Coordinates of C-alpha atoms in Angstrom, one line a residue:
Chain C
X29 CA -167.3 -44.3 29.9
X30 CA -168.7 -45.6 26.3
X31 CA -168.6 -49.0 26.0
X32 CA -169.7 -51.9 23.4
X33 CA -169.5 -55.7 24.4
X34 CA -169.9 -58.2 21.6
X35 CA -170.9 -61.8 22.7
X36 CA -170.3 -64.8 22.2
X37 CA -166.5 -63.7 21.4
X38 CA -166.4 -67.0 18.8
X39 CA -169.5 -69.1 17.6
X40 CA -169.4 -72.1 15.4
X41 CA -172.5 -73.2 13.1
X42 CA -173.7 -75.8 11.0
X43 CA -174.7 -74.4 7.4
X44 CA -178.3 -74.0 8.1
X45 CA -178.2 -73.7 12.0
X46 CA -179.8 -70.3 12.6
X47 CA -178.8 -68.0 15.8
X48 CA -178.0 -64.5 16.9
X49 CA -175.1 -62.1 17.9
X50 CA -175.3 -59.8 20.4
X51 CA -174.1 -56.5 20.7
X52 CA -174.3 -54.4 24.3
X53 CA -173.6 -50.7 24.5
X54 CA -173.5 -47.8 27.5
X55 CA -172.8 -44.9 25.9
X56 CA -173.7 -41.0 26.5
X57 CA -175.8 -40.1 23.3
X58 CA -175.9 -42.3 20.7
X59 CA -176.1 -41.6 17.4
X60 CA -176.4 -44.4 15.4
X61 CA -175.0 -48.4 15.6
X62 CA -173.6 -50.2 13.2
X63 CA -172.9 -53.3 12.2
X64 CA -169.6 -54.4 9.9
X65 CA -168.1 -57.6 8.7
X66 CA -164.7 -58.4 8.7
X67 CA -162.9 -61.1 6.3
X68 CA -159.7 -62.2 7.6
X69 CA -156.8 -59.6 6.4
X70 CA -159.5 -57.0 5.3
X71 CA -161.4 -54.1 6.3
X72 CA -164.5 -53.8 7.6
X73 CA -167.4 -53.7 5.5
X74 CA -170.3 -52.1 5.9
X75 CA -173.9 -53.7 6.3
X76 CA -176.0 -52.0 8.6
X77 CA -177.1 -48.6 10.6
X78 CA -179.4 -48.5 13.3
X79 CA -180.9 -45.5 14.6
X80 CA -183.5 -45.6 17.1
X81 CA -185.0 -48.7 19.6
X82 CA -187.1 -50.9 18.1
X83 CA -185.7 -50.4 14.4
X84 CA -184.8 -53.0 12.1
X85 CA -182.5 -53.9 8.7
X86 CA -182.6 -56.9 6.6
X87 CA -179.9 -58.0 4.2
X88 CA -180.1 -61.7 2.8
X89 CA -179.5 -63.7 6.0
X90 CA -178.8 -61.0 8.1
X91 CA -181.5 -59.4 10.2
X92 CA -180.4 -56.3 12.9
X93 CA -182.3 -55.3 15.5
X94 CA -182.2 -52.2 18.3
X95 CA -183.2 -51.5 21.6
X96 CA -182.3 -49.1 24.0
X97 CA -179.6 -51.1 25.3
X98 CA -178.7 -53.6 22.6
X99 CA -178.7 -54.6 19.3
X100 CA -179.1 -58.1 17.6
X101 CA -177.4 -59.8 14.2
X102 CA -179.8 -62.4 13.3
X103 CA -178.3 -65.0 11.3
X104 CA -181.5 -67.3 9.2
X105 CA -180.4 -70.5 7.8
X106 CA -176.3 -69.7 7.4
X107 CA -174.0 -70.3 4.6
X108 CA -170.2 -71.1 4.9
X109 CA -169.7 -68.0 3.1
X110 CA -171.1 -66.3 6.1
X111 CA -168.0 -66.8 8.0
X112 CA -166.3 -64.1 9.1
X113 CA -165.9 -61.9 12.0
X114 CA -168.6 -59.8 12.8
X115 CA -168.1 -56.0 14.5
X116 CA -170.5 -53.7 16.1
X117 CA -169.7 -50.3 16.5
X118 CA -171.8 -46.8 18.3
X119 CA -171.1 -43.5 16.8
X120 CA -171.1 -41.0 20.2
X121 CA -170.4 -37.6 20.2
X122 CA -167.3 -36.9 22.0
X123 CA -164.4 -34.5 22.7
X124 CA -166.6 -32.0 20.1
X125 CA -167.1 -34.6 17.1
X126 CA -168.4 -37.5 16.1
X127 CA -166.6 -40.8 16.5
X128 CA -166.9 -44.7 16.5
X129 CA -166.1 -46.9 19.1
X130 CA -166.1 -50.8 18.3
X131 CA -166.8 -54.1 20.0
X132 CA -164.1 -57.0 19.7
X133 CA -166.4 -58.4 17.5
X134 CA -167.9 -61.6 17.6
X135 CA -166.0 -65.0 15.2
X136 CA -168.3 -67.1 13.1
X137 CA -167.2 -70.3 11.1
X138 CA -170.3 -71.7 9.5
X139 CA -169.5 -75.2 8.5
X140 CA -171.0 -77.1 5.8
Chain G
X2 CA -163.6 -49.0 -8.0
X3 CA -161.1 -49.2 -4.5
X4 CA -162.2 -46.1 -2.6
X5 CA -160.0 -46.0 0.5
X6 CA -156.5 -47.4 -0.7
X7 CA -154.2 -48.6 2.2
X8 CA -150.1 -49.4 0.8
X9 CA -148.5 -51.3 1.5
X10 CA -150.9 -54.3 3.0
X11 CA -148.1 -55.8 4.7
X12 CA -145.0 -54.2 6.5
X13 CA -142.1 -55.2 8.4
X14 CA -140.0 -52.7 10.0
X15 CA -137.4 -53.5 12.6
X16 CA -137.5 -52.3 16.2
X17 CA -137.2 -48.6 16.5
X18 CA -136.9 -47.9 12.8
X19 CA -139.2 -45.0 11.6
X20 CA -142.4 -46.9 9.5
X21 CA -144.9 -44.6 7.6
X22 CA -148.2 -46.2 6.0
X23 CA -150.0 -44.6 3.8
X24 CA -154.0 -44.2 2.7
X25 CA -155.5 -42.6 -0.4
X26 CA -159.3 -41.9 -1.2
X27 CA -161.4 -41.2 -4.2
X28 CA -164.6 -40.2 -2.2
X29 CA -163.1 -36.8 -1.6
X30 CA -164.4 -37.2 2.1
X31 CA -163.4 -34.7 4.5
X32 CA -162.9 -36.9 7.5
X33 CA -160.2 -39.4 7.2
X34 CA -159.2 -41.7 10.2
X35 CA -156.4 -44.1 11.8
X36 CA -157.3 -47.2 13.6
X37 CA -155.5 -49.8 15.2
X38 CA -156.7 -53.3 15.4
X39 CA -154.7 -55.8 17.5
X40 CA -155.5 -59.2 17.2
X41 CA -158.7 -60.3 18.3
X42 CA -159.4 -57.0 19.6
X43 CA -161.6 -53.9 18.8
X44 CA -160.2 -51.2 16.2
X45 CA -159.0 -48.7 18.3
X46 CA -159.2 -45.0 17.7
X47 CA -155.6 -43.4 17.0
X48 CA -156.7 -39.7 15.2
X49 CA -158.7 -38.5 13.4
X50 CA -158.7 -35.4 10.5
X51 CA -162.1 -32.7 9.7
X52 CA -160.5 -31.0 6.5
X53 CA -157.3 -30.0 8.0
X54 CA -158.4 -30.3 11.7
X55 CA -156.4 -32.6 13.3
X56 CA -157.6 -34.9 16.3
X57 CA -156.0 -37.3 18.7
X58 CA -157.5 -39.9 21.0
X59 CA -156.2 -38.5 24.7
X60 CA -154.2 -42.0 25.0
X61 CA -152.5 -42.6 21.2
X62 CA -148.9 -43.0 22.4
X63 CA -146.7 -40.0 21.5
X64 CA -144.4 -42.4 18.9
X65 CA -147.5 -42.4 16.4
X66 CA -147.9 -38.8 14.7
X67 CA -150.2 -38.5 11.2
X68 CA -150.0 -36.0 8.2
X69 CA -152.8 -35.1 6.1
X70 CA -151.3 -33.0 2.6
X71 CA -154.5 -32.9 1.2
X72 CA -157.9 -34.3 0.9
X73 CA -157.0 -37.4 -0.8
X74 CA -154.0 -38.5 1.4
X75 CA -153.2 -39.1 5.1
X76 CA -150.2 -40.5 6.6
X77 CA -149.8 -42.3 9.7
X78 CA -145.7 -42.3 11.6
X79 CA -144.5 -44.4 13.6
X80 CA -141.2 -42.9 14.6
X81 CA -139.8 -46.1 17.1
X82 CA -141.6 -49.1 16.5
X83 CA -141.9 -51.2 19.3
X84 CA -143.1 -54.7 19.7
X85 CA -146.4 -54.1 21.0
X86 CA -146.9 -51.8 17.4
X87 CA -147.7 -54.6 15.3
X88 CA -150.9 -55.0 14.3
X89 CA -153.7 -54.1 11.4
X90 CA -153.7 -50.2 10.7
X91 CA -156.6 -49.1 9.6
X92 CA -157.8 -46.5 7.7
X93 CA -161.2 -44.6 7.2
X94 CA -163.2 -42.0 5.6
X95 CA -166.4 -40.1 6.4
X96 CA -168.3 -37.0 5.3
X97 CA -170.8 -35.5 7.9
X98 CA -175.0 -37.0 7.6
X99 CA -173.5 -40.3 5.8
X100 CA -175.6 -42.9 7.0
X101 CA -173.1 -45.9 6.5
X102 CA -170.9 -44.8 8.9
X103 CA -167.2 -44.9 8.0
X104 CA -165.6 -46.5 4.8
X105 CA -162.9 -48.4 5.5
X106 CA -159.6 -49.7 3.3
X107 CA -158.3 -53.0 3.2
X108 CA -155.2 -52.3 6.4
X109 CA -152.1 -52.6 6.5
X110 CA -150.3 -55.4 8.5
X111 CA -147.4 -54.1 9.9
X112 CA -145.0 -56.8 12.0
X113 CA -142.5 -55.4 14.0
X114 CA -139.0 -57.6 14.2

């Protein structure tokens, strides 16, 4: 069965304090990862695809990260305005099309 | 410049009462979806539409059913609301080889009393 784990389910940060976010995936076939954030009350918004192990994506503070069984969300020097919750999702090929299945996502409060 | 338009954001319906939400696009995407986000929780995978094509998850319960009329517009039913329906409804759009994934709208909250 396809399956993505997010961890740590919550993590709490000092503005400045860098870390990561993991994302852990067993799927059949994948076809991309991708990472969203999510603002309380909101959609999610894109911010990064990943296609093959050992590709990467930079935007601002966020750096993502692949390999064949996991990805990373780096997170260099946080902002409060980085808060939000942050999901991972696979695309796998399924029932005869394309779909996304989603992590629970991982909580970040960045605190000033 | 909204591009996936979810109405209403917020929703209360009372137990059993038939609730439809609505979602609109301007991408003119061919491949509109339904999630369901429960608090805390992944977005789950309720249907999903290719043009007219119409797809459900083998485990969306039989009380939700979804319309498309057209490209721009797709409908999502919940004929008896129960309890355990209230959550964020989300919906998306895709066209095939786009390489941002899915484009989501803001949701709609629907609370079930």
């Amino acid at each position: 069965e396809d399956q993505v784990t997010q961890s740590p389910e919550a993590l709490r940060l000092q503005e400045g304090e860098s870390s990561s976010l993991n994302c852990s995936y067993t799927v059949s076939g994948l076809r991309g990862l991708f990472w969203y954030r999510q603002d309380p009350g909101k959609g999610p918004e894109f911010l990064f695809t990943l296609y093959s192990a050992g590709e990467e994506k930079e935007k601002e503070r966020l750096k993502a990260t692949l390999t064949k069984k996991e990805s990373f969300l780096h997170i260099t020097a946080p902002k409060p305005e980085d808060s939000a919750t942050y999901l991972c999702a696979v695309r796998v090929f399924s029932g005869g099309y394309n779909k996304l299945i989603f992590g629970a996502g991982t909580r970040l409060a960045v605190h000033p | 410049d909204a591009m996936v338009i979810q109405n209403p954001r917020y929703q209360v319906t009372q137990f059993g009462k038939p609730v439809t939400l609505s979602c609109s696009q301007t991408l003119n995407h061919n491949v509109m979806y339904w999630y369901q986000q429960k608090s805390s929780q992944a977005p789950k995978l309720l249907f999903h539409y290719y043009d007219k094509d119409f797809n459900n998850e083998a485990d969306t319960p039989d009380n939700f059913q979804s319309r498309r009329p057209n490209t721009s517009f797709c409908f999502l039913d919940i004929r008896s609301p129960g309890l355990g329906d209230a959550a964020m409804y989300l919906c998306a759009t895709s066209s095939p080889g786009q390489l941002y994934g899915y484009t989501f709208g803001s949701g709609t909250r629907l609370t079930v009393v």
